[in-house]
Amino acid sequence: MTDDVLIVHGGTPLQGQIRVRGAKNLVSKAMVAALLGESPSRLFDVPRIRDVEVVSGLLELHGVKVTAGVEDGELVMDPTNVESASTDEINVHAGSSRIPILFCGPLLHRLGHAFIPDLGGCHIGPRPIDFHIRALREFGAVVDKTPEGMHLSAPNGLHGAKLELPYPSVGATEQVLLTAVRAEGVTELRNAAIEPEIMDLICILQKMGAIITVHTDRVIEIQGVPRLYGYEHKPIPDRIEAASWAAAALATRGEIEVVGARQADMMTFLNVFRSIGGELKITDDRVAREGVSGAEGGIKFWHPGGELKAVALETDVHPGFMTDWQQPLVVALTQARGISIMHETVYEQRLGYTEALNQMGATIQVYRDCLGGTPCRFGRRNFMHSAVIAGPSKLHAADLRIPDLRAGFAHLIAALAAEGTSRVYGVDLIKRGYEDFEAKLAALGAHVERP
């Protein structure tokens, strides 16, 4: 498909200003939460990305009226007339997103039954949904697996449960929250994820009338309530997109101001960015407003000149170094002097993209061993989950095929940093999580075009 190709003329530093909107990993879940309310919800600063289109389609299939609000980026969801959707209609969305699994709890509360198709998402590991199903059964759901997907029902309603996650999974924590808020009784979730997007989802549910307590040591307690109402909410900014542009600034020796980026959600990344040798300046909303009426804060990232420094990192759940930050940053690390180590502990198959970087002139070796940090759950399971990056390397143009969302943006950064003209295939996948990325590239002075 020639229309899914981007021609990138690399070697030009990216310079300028772009803006990030609400976090992809929160917005789609906030849209699902609207199903639980008995009145309309309004979500602001919603990015125009493929995942929002998918969830909007799924909500509409179930009778939710989804419309654009008055403000740019405002979404209004009216769940007054929630209804069943046909299996065939839902299956149209199979493979396009993993969000359907999160519809289960809300639909069981509203309709007494739910269906989820085979699940897609990025190909970075199996991402088993076993815990989702196990948790739903603990709440009282009956699950019937069929070739086309899973049918769920709750003949006796849903009831609170005591649950413990084997790993603090974000998706599993969201599942429990969205199911427990209207389940009868108290739910206790141990070893829960506590990512900023999870906390923001809890804020939304509390606005709707939920009673949720976040205790120490990853324990979340949810006291079920009989009904919830609509919300109005501006989501936290997308810390993954912000970090991706920061890495692009480093890799291309440029300067990018990311308006809307928030320091509190990115402190771990900002520390690493500085350790490598990048420079940054943070402006909060209050300071911005004092200078310009209606101005918005953000973070400016730039390469100060000279050489970048190698670093040893491992990804981890929050507050550790986020797994979605590693691919863009590894591209920047190919330009750092010395040996850098990236130990991926969240997803077991997330280093496949480095093969393309090597074809462009990088020197990256992947290993099965747990390097540069503590042993992780993949250490003895034969997964290539540690990378050693030797730099600096002069990158040259290549034809690239995007394997998944975050690796795709990493490939795009590499093409921008490389000398010569690259062809990047499958770029439409980037639209799943990066709003208007081609327009933003143009605003930063990148030389890119469609064939």
Short mmCIF file of C-alpha atoms in Angstrom, two decimals:
data_model
loop_
_atom_site.label_atom_id
_atom_site.label_comp_id
_atom_site.label_asym_id
_atom_site.label_seq_id
_atom_site.Cartn_x
_atom_site.Cartn_y
_atom_site.Cartn_z
CA MET A 1 0.00 0.00 0.00
CA THR A 2 1.74 3.14 -1.21
CA ASP A 3 -0.51 5.36 0.93
CA ASP A 4 0.87 3.74 4.10
CA VAL A 5 4.45 4.84 3.41
CA LEU A 6 6.30 7.91 4.64
CA ILE A 7 9.40 9.11 2.86
CA VAL A 8 11.79 10.64 5.41
CA HIS A 9 14.73 12.81 4.40
CA GLY A 10 16.87 12.57 7.52
CA GLY A 11 19.77 14.44 9.04
CA THR A 12 17.94 17.64 10.00
CA PRO A 13 17.64 18.64 13.69
CA LEU A 14 14.02 18.92 14.80
CA GLN A 15 13.28 22.42 16.08
CA GLY A 16 10.06 23.98 17.30
CA GLN A 17 6.98 23.51 19.43
CA ILE A 18 4.26 20.83 19.48
CA ARG A 19 1.44 20.06 21.92
CA VAL A 20 0.35 16.82 23.53
CA ARG A 21 -3.24 16.15 24.54
CA GLY A 22 -4.82 13.66 26.93
CA ALA A 23 -3.01 10.38 27.55
CA LYS A 24 -3.95 7.58 25.14
CA ASN A 25 -3.69 5.08 28.01
CA LEU A 26 -6.28 7.03 30.02
CA VAL A 27 -8.66 8.47 27.43
CA SER A 28 -9.83 5.14 26.03
CA LYS A 29 -10.48 3.78 29.56
CA ALA A 30 -12.29 6.99 30.54
CA MET A 31 -14.57 6.46 27.56
CA VAL A 32 -15.35 2.92 28.75
CA ALA A 33 -16.08 4.28 32.24
CA ALA A 34 -18.82 6.46 30.74
CA LEU A 35 -20.81 3.23 30.23
CA LEU A 36 -21.19 2.94 34.01
CA GLY A 37 -22.98 6.27 34.40
CA GLU A 38 -26.69 6.98 34.23
CA SER A 39 -26.16 10.44 32.70
CA PRO A 40 -23.85 11.89 30.01
CA SER A 41 -20.11 12.31 30.51
CA ARG A 42 -17.85 14.96 29.02
CA LEU A 43 -14.18 14.28 28.33
CA PHE A 44 -11.88 17.14 27.28
CA ASP A 45 -8.55 17.35 25.46
CA VAL A 46 -9.22 14.06 23.64
CA PRO A 47 -6.57 13.30 20.99
CA ARG A 48 -7.57 12.40 17.43
CA ILE A 49 -6.08 8.91 17.40
CA ARG A 50 -7.22 5.55 16.08
CA ASP A 51 -7.87 4.07 19.54
CA VAL A 52 -10.43 6.81 20.26
CA GLU A 53 -12.20 5.97 16.99
CA VAL A 54 -12.28 2.27 17.92
CA VAL A 55 -13.74 2.89 21.39
CA SER A 56 -16.24 5.41 20.00
CA GLY A 57 -17.39 2.75 17.53
CA LEU A 58 -17.75 0.13 20.27
CA LEU A 59 -19.70 2.53 22.49
CA GLU A 60 -22.04 3.40 19.63
CA LEU A 61 -22.61 -0.29 18.89
CA HIS A 62 -23.89 -0.56 22.46
CA GLY A 63 -26.28 2.35 22.17
CA VAL A 64 -24.10 5.10 23.64
CA LYS A 65 -24.46 8.39 21.79
CA VAL A 66 -20.97 9.80 21.14
CA THR A 67 -20.75 13.37 19.86
CA ALA A 68 -18.18 16.14 19.60
CA GLY A 69 -18.59 18.86 22.23
CA VAL A 70 -18.34 22.61 21.85
CA GLU A 71 -14.61 22.78 22.58
CA ASP A 72 -11.92 21.36 20.32
CA GLY A 73 -11.10 17.90 21.67
CA GLU A 74 -14.31 17.62 23.74
CA LEU A 75 -16.22 14.35 23.60
CA VAL A 76 -19.75 13.87 24.99
CA MET A 77 -20.95 10.32 25.74
CA ASP A 78 -24.59 9.67 26.60
CA PRO A 79 -25.14 6.11 27.92
CA THR A 80 -28.85 6.52 28.65
CA ASN A 81 -29.91 3.92 26.07
CA VAL A 82 -27.29 1.19 26.46
CA GLU A 83 -28.23 -1.92 24.49
CA SER A 84 -26.81 -5.20 23.29
CA ALA A 85 -24.69 -5.28 20.16
CA SER A 86 -24.60 -8.20 17.76
CA THR A 87 -21.65 -10.56 17.83
CA ASP A 88 -20.93 -9.86 14.17
CA GLU A 89 -20.81 -6.10 14.73
CA ILE A 90 -18.44 -6.42 17.67
CA ASN A 91 -16.27 -8.84 15.68
CA VAL A 92 -15.69 -6.10 13.11
CA HIS A 93 -13.50 -4.54 15.81
CA ALA A 94 -11.69 -7.77 16.68
CA GLY A 95 -7.94 -7.38 16.42
CA SER A 96 -8.04 -3.59 16.22
CA SER A 97 -7.75 -2.96 19.95
CA ARG A 98 -7.53 -4.71 23.30
CA ILE A 99 -10.09 -2.35 24.82
CA PRO A 100 -13.13 -4.70 24.39
CA ILE A 101 -12.03 -6.77 27.40
CA LEU A 102 -12.63 -3.71 29.60
CA PHE A 103 -16.24 -3.43 28.43
CA CYS A 104 -17.10 -6.62 30.33
CA GLY A 105 -17.68 -5.22 33.83
CA PRO A 106 -19.67 -2.15 32.74
CA LEU A 107 -21.82 -4.19 30.33
CA LEU A 108 -22.49 -6.88 32.93
CA HIS A 109 -23.72 -4.15 35.27
CA ARG A 110 -25.83 -2.42 32.63
CA LEU A 111 -27.14 -5.37 30.59
CA GLY A 112 -26.34 -8.54 32.52
CA HIS A 113 -24.25 -9.93 29.67
CA ALA A 114 -21.27 -9.07 27.45
CA PHE A 115 -19.27 -10.40 24.51
CA ILE A 116 -15.63 -9.85 23.71
CA PRO A 117 -13.97 -10.81 20.41
CA ASP A 118 -10.45 -12.10 19.92
CA LEU A 119 -8.13 -9.33 21.08
CA GLY A 120 -5.48 -7.50 19.09
CA GLY A 121 -3.11 -4.72 20.15
CA CYS A 122 0.62 -4.45 19.60
CA HIS A 123 2.67 -7.58 18.94
CA ILE A 124 5.11 -7.25 21.83
CA GLY A 125 4.21 -10.38 23.79
CA PRO A 126 1.14 -12.48 24.50
CA ARG A 127 -0.36 -10.11 27.12
CA PRO A 128 -2.49 -12.93 28.56
CA ILE A 129 -6.04 -12.04 29.54
CA ASP A 130 -6.29 -14.98 31.93
CA PHE A 131 -6.41 -12.71 34.96
CA HIS A 132 -9.15 -10.58 33.44
CA ILE A 133 -11.30 -13.67 33.05
CA ARG A 134 -10.36 -15.06 36.47
CA ALA A 135 -11.20 -11.74 38.13
CA LEU A 136 -14.56 -11.49 36.37
CA ARG A 137 -15.38 -15.02 37.58
CA GLU A 138 -14.44 -14.00 41.13
CA PHE A 139 -16.97 -11.17 40.84
CA GLY A 140 -19.61 -13.73 39.85
CA ALA A 141 -19.48 -13.66 36.06
CA VAL A 142 -20.08 -16.81 34.03
CA VAL A 143 -17.70 -17.09 31.06
CA ASP A 144 -18.44 -19.19 27.98
CA LYS A 145 -15.57 -19.44 25.50
CA THR A 146 -16.49 -19.87 21.82
CA PRO A 147 -14.44 -19.84 18.60
CA GLU A 148 -15.36 -16.20 17.89
CA GLY A 149 -14.71 -14.91 21.39
CA MET A 150 -16.16 -15.03 24.91
CA HIS A 151 -19.75 -14.65 26.09
CA LEU A 152 -20.20 -13.47 29.68
CA SER A 153 -23.25 -13.30 31.90
CA ALA A 154 -24.01 -12.48 35.56
CA PRO A 155 -27.16 -14.39 36.50
CA ASN A 156 -26.77 -13.50 40.18
CA GLY A 157 -25.23 -10.03 39.72
CA LEU A 158 -21.65 -9.06 40.53
CA HIS A 159 -20.26 -9.09 44.06
CA GLY A 160 -17.11 -7.71 45.69
CA ALA A 161 -14.04 -9.95 45.84
CA LYS A 162 -10.56 -10.21 47.35
CA LEU A 163 -8.03 -10.30 44.56
CA GLU A 164 -4.25 -10.25 44.22
CA LEU A 165 -2.41 -9.70 40.96
CA PRO A 166 0.61 -11.90 40.24
CA TYR A 167 2.12 -8.83 38.56
CA PRO A 168 0.93 -5.19 38.87
CA SER A 169 -0.67 -5.15 35.44
CA VAL A 170 -2.28 -1.90 34.29
CA GLY A 171 -4.96 -3.63 32.23
CA ALA A 172 -5.91 -6.04 35.00
CA THR A 173 -6.10 -3.19 37.54
CA GLU A 174 -8.40 -1.25 35.18
CA GLN A 175 -10.58 -4.33 34.80
CA VAL A 176 -11.02 -4.66 38.55
CA LEU A 177 -11.76 -0.95 39.02
CA LEU A 178 -14.34 -0.81 36.24
CA THR A 179 -16.06 -3.94 37.54
CA ALA A 180 -15.84 -3.37 41.31
CA VAL A 181 -17.30 0.15 41.46
CA ARG A 182 -20.86 -1.13 41.00
CA ALA A 183 -20.41 -4.64 42.41
CA GLU A 184 -22.26 -5.34 45.65
CA GLY A 185 -19.95 -5.22 48.68
CA VAL A 186 -16.26 -4.42 49.08
CA THR A 187 -13.45 -5.37 46.71
CA GLU A 188 -9.82 -5.46 47.79
CA LEU A 189 -7.13 -5.54 45.11
CA ARG A 190 -3.55 -6.28 46.12
CA ASN A 191 -0.40 -5.72 44.05
CA ALA A 192 -2.31 -3.22 41.92
CA ALA A 193 -0.80 -0.96 39.27
CA ILE A 194 -0.44 2.64 40.45
CA GLU A 195 0.50 4.37 37.17
CA PRO A 196 -0.60 8.01 36.80
CA GLU A 197 -3.22 6.87 34.28
CA ILE A 198 -4.67 4.49 36.90
CA MET A 199 -4.84 7.31 39.44
CA ASP A 200 -6.58 9.52 36.89
CA LEU A 201 -9.11 6.76 36.15
CA ILE A 202 -9.78 6.52 39.90
CA CYS A 203 -10.35 10.30 39.94
CA ILE A 204 -12.91 9.91 37.15
CA LEU A 205 -14.72 7.07 38.94
CA GLN A 206 -14.79 9.10 42.15
CA LYS A 207 -16.35 12.00 40.23
CA MET A 208 -19.02 9.52 39.09
CA GLY A 209 -19.84 8.59 42.68
CA ALA A 210 -17.48 5.67 43.37
CA ILE A 211 -15.84 5.09 46.76
CA ILE A 212 -12.22 4.05 46.18
CA THR A 213 -9.36 4.11 48.68
CA VAL A 214 -5.73 3.76 47.60
CA HIS A 215 -3.74 2.30 50.49
CA THR A 216 0.03 1.90 50.76
CA ASP A 217 1.85 -1.07 49.23
CA ARG A 218 -0.29 -1.25 46.07
CA VAL A 219 -3.58 -2.04 47.79
CA ILE A 220 -6.79 -0.54 46.40
CA GLU A 221 -10.14 -0.91 48.17
CA ILE A 222 -13.41 -0.31 46.31
CA GLN A 223 -16.74 -0.04 48.10
CA GLY A 224 -19.44 -0.87 45.59
CA VAL A 225 -22.29 1.60 45.02
CA PRO A 226 -25.67 0.91 43.34
CA ARG A 227 -25.42 3.67 40.74
CA LEU A 228 -22.97 6.09 39.14
CA TYR A 229 -23.44 9.31 37.19
CA GLY A 230 -21.69 11.11 34.35
CA TYR A 231 -18.43 13.01 34.79
CA GLU A 232 -16.59 16.01 33.40
CA HIS A 233 -12.85 15.49 33.19
CA LYS A 234 -9.67 16.75 31.55
CA PRO A 235 -7.23 13.83 31.42
CA ILE A 236 -3.57 13.93 32.33
CA PRO A 237 -1.29 14.66 29.34
CA ASP A 238 0.29 11.84 27.36
CA ARG A 239 3.65 11.20 29.04
CA ILE A 240 4.59 8.59 26.42
CA GLU A 241 4.18 10.97 23.49
CA ALA A 242 6.01 13.71 25.41
CA ALA A 243 8.99 11.40 26.04
CA SER A 244 8.96 10.26 22.41
CA TRP A 245 9.42 13.82 21.18
CA ALA A 246 12.11 14.36 23.85
CA ALA A 247 14.03 11.37 22.48
CA ALA A 248 13.60 12.75 18.96
CA ALA A 249 15.17 16.03 20.07
CA LEU A 250 18.20 14.15 21.43
CA ALA A 251 18.59 11.79 18.47
CA THR A 252 18.43 14.59 15.87
CA ARG A 253 20.46 17.09 17.96
CA GLY A 254 17.45 19.40 18.00
CA GLU A 255 15.24 21.36 20.38
CA ILE A 256 11.55 20.58 20.94
CA GLU A 257 9.14 22.27 23.31
CA VAL A 258 6.34 19.88 24.29
CA VAL A 259 3.44 22.05 25.38
CA GLY A 260 1.11 20.29 27.81
CA ALA A 261 3.77 17.87 29.12
CA ARG A 262 3.68 17.56 32.91
CA GLN A 263 6.72 17.14 35.14
CA ALA A 264 5.05 15.12 37.90
CA ASP A 265 4.23 12.19 35.58
CA MET A 266 7.66 12.13 33.95
CA MET A 267 10.17 12.56 36.78
CA THR A 268 11.87 9.21 36.20
CA PHE A 269 12.25 9.92 32.49
CA LEU A 270 13.49 13.47 33.11
CA ASN A 271 16.23 12.17 35.42
CA VAL A 272 17.41 9.74 32.75
CA PHE A 273 17.22 12.41 30.04
CA ARG A 274 19.54 14.63 32.08
CA SER A 275 21.87 11.74 32.95
CA ILE A 276 22.39 11.04 29.26
CA GLY A 277 23.35 14.66 28.68
CA GLY A 278 20.12 16.19 27.44
CA GLU A 279 18.93 19.57 28.70
CA LEU A 280 15.39 20.50 29.66
CA LYS A 281 13.39 23.42 30.97
CA ILE A 282 10.05 23.02 32.73
CA THR A 283 7.35 25.69 32.66
CA ASP A 284 4.23 25.04 34.69
CA ASP A 285 0.78 26.41 33.85
CA ARG A 286 0.91 29.12 36.51
CA VAL A 287 4.18 30.61 35.25
CA ALA A 288 2.98 30.33 31.66
CA ARG A 289 -0.23 32.19 32.45
CA GLU A 290 1.66 35.04 34.08
CA GLY A 291 3.57 35.60 30.87
CA VAL A 292 0.84 35.11 28.26
CA SER A 293 -2.91 35.11 28.72
CA GLY A 294 -4.25 31.57 28.26
CA ALA A 295 -0.76 30.10 27.85
CA GLU A 296 -0.07 26.51 28.82
CA GLY A 297 2.94 25.03 30.55
CA GLY A 298 5.18 22.33 29.16
CA ILE A 299 8.72 21.03 28.92
CA LYS A 300 11.41 22.07 26.46
CA PHE A 301 13.94 19.35 25.55
CA TRP A 302 17.18 19.93 23.66
CA HIS A 303 20.56 18.50 22.76
CA PRO A 304 23.16 20.93 24.19
CA GLY A 305 25.93 19.92 21.79
CA GLY A 306 28.89 17.73 22.55
CA GLU A 307 28.57 14.01 23.26
CA LEU A 308 25.76 12.14 24.98
CA LYS A 309 26.65 9.73 27.80
CA ALA A 310 25.87 6.01 27.97
CA VAL A 311 23.53 4.74 30.69
CA ALA A 312 22.29 1.46 32.17
CA LEU A 313 18.50 1.24 32.54
CA GLU A 314 15.76 -1.22 33.23
CA THR A 315 12.08 -0.76 32.56
CA ASP A 316 9.63 -1.31 35.38
CA VAL A 317 6.13 -0.53 36.54
CA HIS A 318 5.48 2.96 37.94
CA PRO A 319 7.33 4.73 39.46
CA GLY A 320 10.08 2.99 37.51
CA PHE A 321 11.22 3.72 33.95
CA MET A 322 8.21 3.11 31.74
CA THR A 323 8.40 0.33 29.13
CA ASP A 324 6.87 2.62 26.48
CA TRP A 325 9.75 5.06 26.94
CA GLN A 326 12.51 2.62 26.08
CA GLN A 327 12.17 2.26 22.28
CA PRO A 328 12.44 5.98 21.40
CA LEU A 329 15.21 6.44 23.97
CA VAL A 330 17.26 3.52 22.61
CA VAL A 331 17.46 5.38 19.29
CA ALA A 332 18.98 8.36 21.14
CA LEU A 333 21.35 6.01 23.00
CA THR A 334 22.83 4.88 19.67
CA GLN A 335 24.31 8.40 19.61
CA ALA A 336 25.80 8.21 23.13
CA ARG A 337 29.48 7.41 23.69
CA GLY A 338 30.08 4.13 25.47
CA ILE A 339 28.05 1.06 26.29
CA SER A 340 24.40 1.50 27.27
CA ILE A 341 22.22 -1.29 28.65
CA MET A 342 18.42 -1.58 28.42
CA HIS A 343 16.85 -4.37 30.50
CA GLU A 344 13.16 -4.81 29.56
CA THR A 345 11.21 -6.32 32.48
CA VAL A 346 7.59 -5.52 31.54
CA TYR A 347 7.09 -7.15 28.10
CA GLU A 348 9.13 -10.13 27.02
CA GLN A 349 9.27 -9.48 23.26
CA ARG A 350 9.85 -5.76 22.98
CA LEU A 351 13.34 -5.53 21.51
CA GLY A 352 12.65 -6.86 18.02
CA TYR A 353 12.76 -3.33 16.61
CA THR A 354 16.53 -3.13 17.28
CA GLU A 355 17.21 -5.34 14.24
CA ALA A 356 16.14 -2.50 11.94
CA LEU A 357 18.34 -0.05 13.87
CA ASN A 358 21.32 -2.34 13.30
CA GLN A 359 20.57 -2.33 9.57
CA MET A 360 20.83 1.48 9.77
CA GLY A 361 24.30 1.31 11.30
CA ALA A 362 23.59 0.96 15.03
CA THR A 363 25.47 -1.59 17.12
CA ILE A 364 22.91 -3.30 19.36
CA GLN A 365 23.15 -6.82 20.72
CA VAL A 366 20.18 -8.47 22.45
CA TYR A 367 20.53 -11.11 25.17
CA ARG A 368 18.41 -13.58 27.11
CA ASP A 369 20.16 -12.65 30.35
CA CYS A 370 18.98 -10.01 32.81
CA LEU A 371 21.62 -7.33 32.24
CA GLY A 372 22.20 -4.10 34.07
CA GLY A 373 19.73 -4.66 36.86
CA THR A 374 17.95 -7.14 39.07
CA PRO A 375 16.82 -10.54 37.77
CA CYS A 376 13.29 -10.40 36.34
CA ARG A 377 10.52 -12.87 35.53
CA PHE A 378 11.85 -13.37 31.95
CA GLY A 379 15.40 -14.26 32.99
CA ARG A 380 15.07 -18.03 32.71
CA ARG A 381 12.43 -18.18 30.02
CA ASN A 382 14.55 -17.83 26.88
CA PHE A 383 13.29 -14.35 25.94
CA MET A 384 15.61 -11.81 24.33
CA HIS A 385 14.87 -9.00 26.77
CA SER A 386 18.16 -7.16 27.38
CA ALA A 387 19.90 -4.91 24.87
CA VAL A 388 23.47 -3.63 24.84
CA ILE A 389 23.94 -0.49 22.73
CA ALA A 390 27.45 0.59 21.68
CA GLY A 391 27.81 4.15 20.47
CA PRO A 392 28.02 6.58 18.99
CA SER A 393 26.91 5.14 15.64
CA LYS A 394 26.37 7.03 12.41
CA LEU A 395 22.91 6.05 11.22
CA HIS A 396 22.17 5.79 7.51
CA ALA A 397 18.88 5.61 5.64
CA ALA A 398 17.00 2.36 5.12
CA ASP A 399 13.63 0.93 4.19
CA LEU A 400 11.78 0.23 7.44
CA ARG A 401 8.60 -1.69 8.22
CA ILE A 402 6.82 -0.73 11.44
CA PRO A 403 6.03 -3.72 13.71
CA ASP A 404 4.03 -1.99 16.47
CA LEU A 405 3.06 1.43 17.79
CA ARG A 406 6.01 2.43 20.00
CA ALA A 407 8.65 0.64 17.91
CA GLY A 408 7.14 2.44 14.93
CA PHE A 409 7.84 5.84 16.42
CA ALA A 410 11.36 4.69 17.30
CA HIS A 411 11.92 3.72 13.66
CA LEU A 412 10.60 7.12 12.61
CA ILE A 413 13.06 8.87 14.96
CA ALA A 414 15.90 6.75 13.56
CA ALA A 415 14.96 7.73 10.01
CA LEU A 416 14.89 11.41 11.03
CA ALA A 417 18.33 11.12 12.66
CA ALA A 418 19.88 9.16 9.79
CA GLU A 419 21.72 10.58 6.79
CA GLY A 420 19.82 10.07 3.54
CA THR A 421 16.28 9.19 2.57
CA SER A 422 14.37 6.37 4.26
CA ARG A 423 11.03 4.82 3.37
CA VAL A 424 8.98 3.91 6.42
CA TYR A 425 6.20 1.41 5.75
CA GLY A 426 3.14 0.88 7.96
CA VAL A 427 3.19 4.42 9.39
CA ASP A 428 -0.58 4.49 9.80
CA LEU A 429 -0.08 2.24 12.84
CA ILE A 430 1.50 5.27 14.54
CA LYS A 431 -1.90 6.97 14.35
CA ARG A 432 -3.08 4.56 17.06
CA GLY A 433 -1.25 6.63 19.66
CA TYR A 434 0.23 9.80 18.14
CA GLU A 435 -2.17 12.56 17.12
CA ASP A 436 -1.42 14.41 13.86
CA PHE A 437 2.18 13.20 13.96
CA GLU A 438 2.85 14.21 10.35
CA ALA A 439 1.64 17.77 10.97
CA LYS A 440 3.78 17.91 14.11
CA LEU A 441 6.82 16.69 12.16
CA ALA A 442 6.22 19.44 9.62
CA ALA A 443 5.96 22.02 12.42
CA LEU A 444 9.37 20.86 13.68
CA GLY A 445 11.01 21.28 10.29
CA ALA A 446 11.24 17.59 9.38
CA HIS A 447 11.46 16.80 5.68
CA VAL A 448 8.84 14.08 5.24
CA GLU A 449 6.38 13.33 2.46
CA ARG A 450 3.94 10.75 1.18
CA PRO A 451 4.84 9.09 -2.14
#
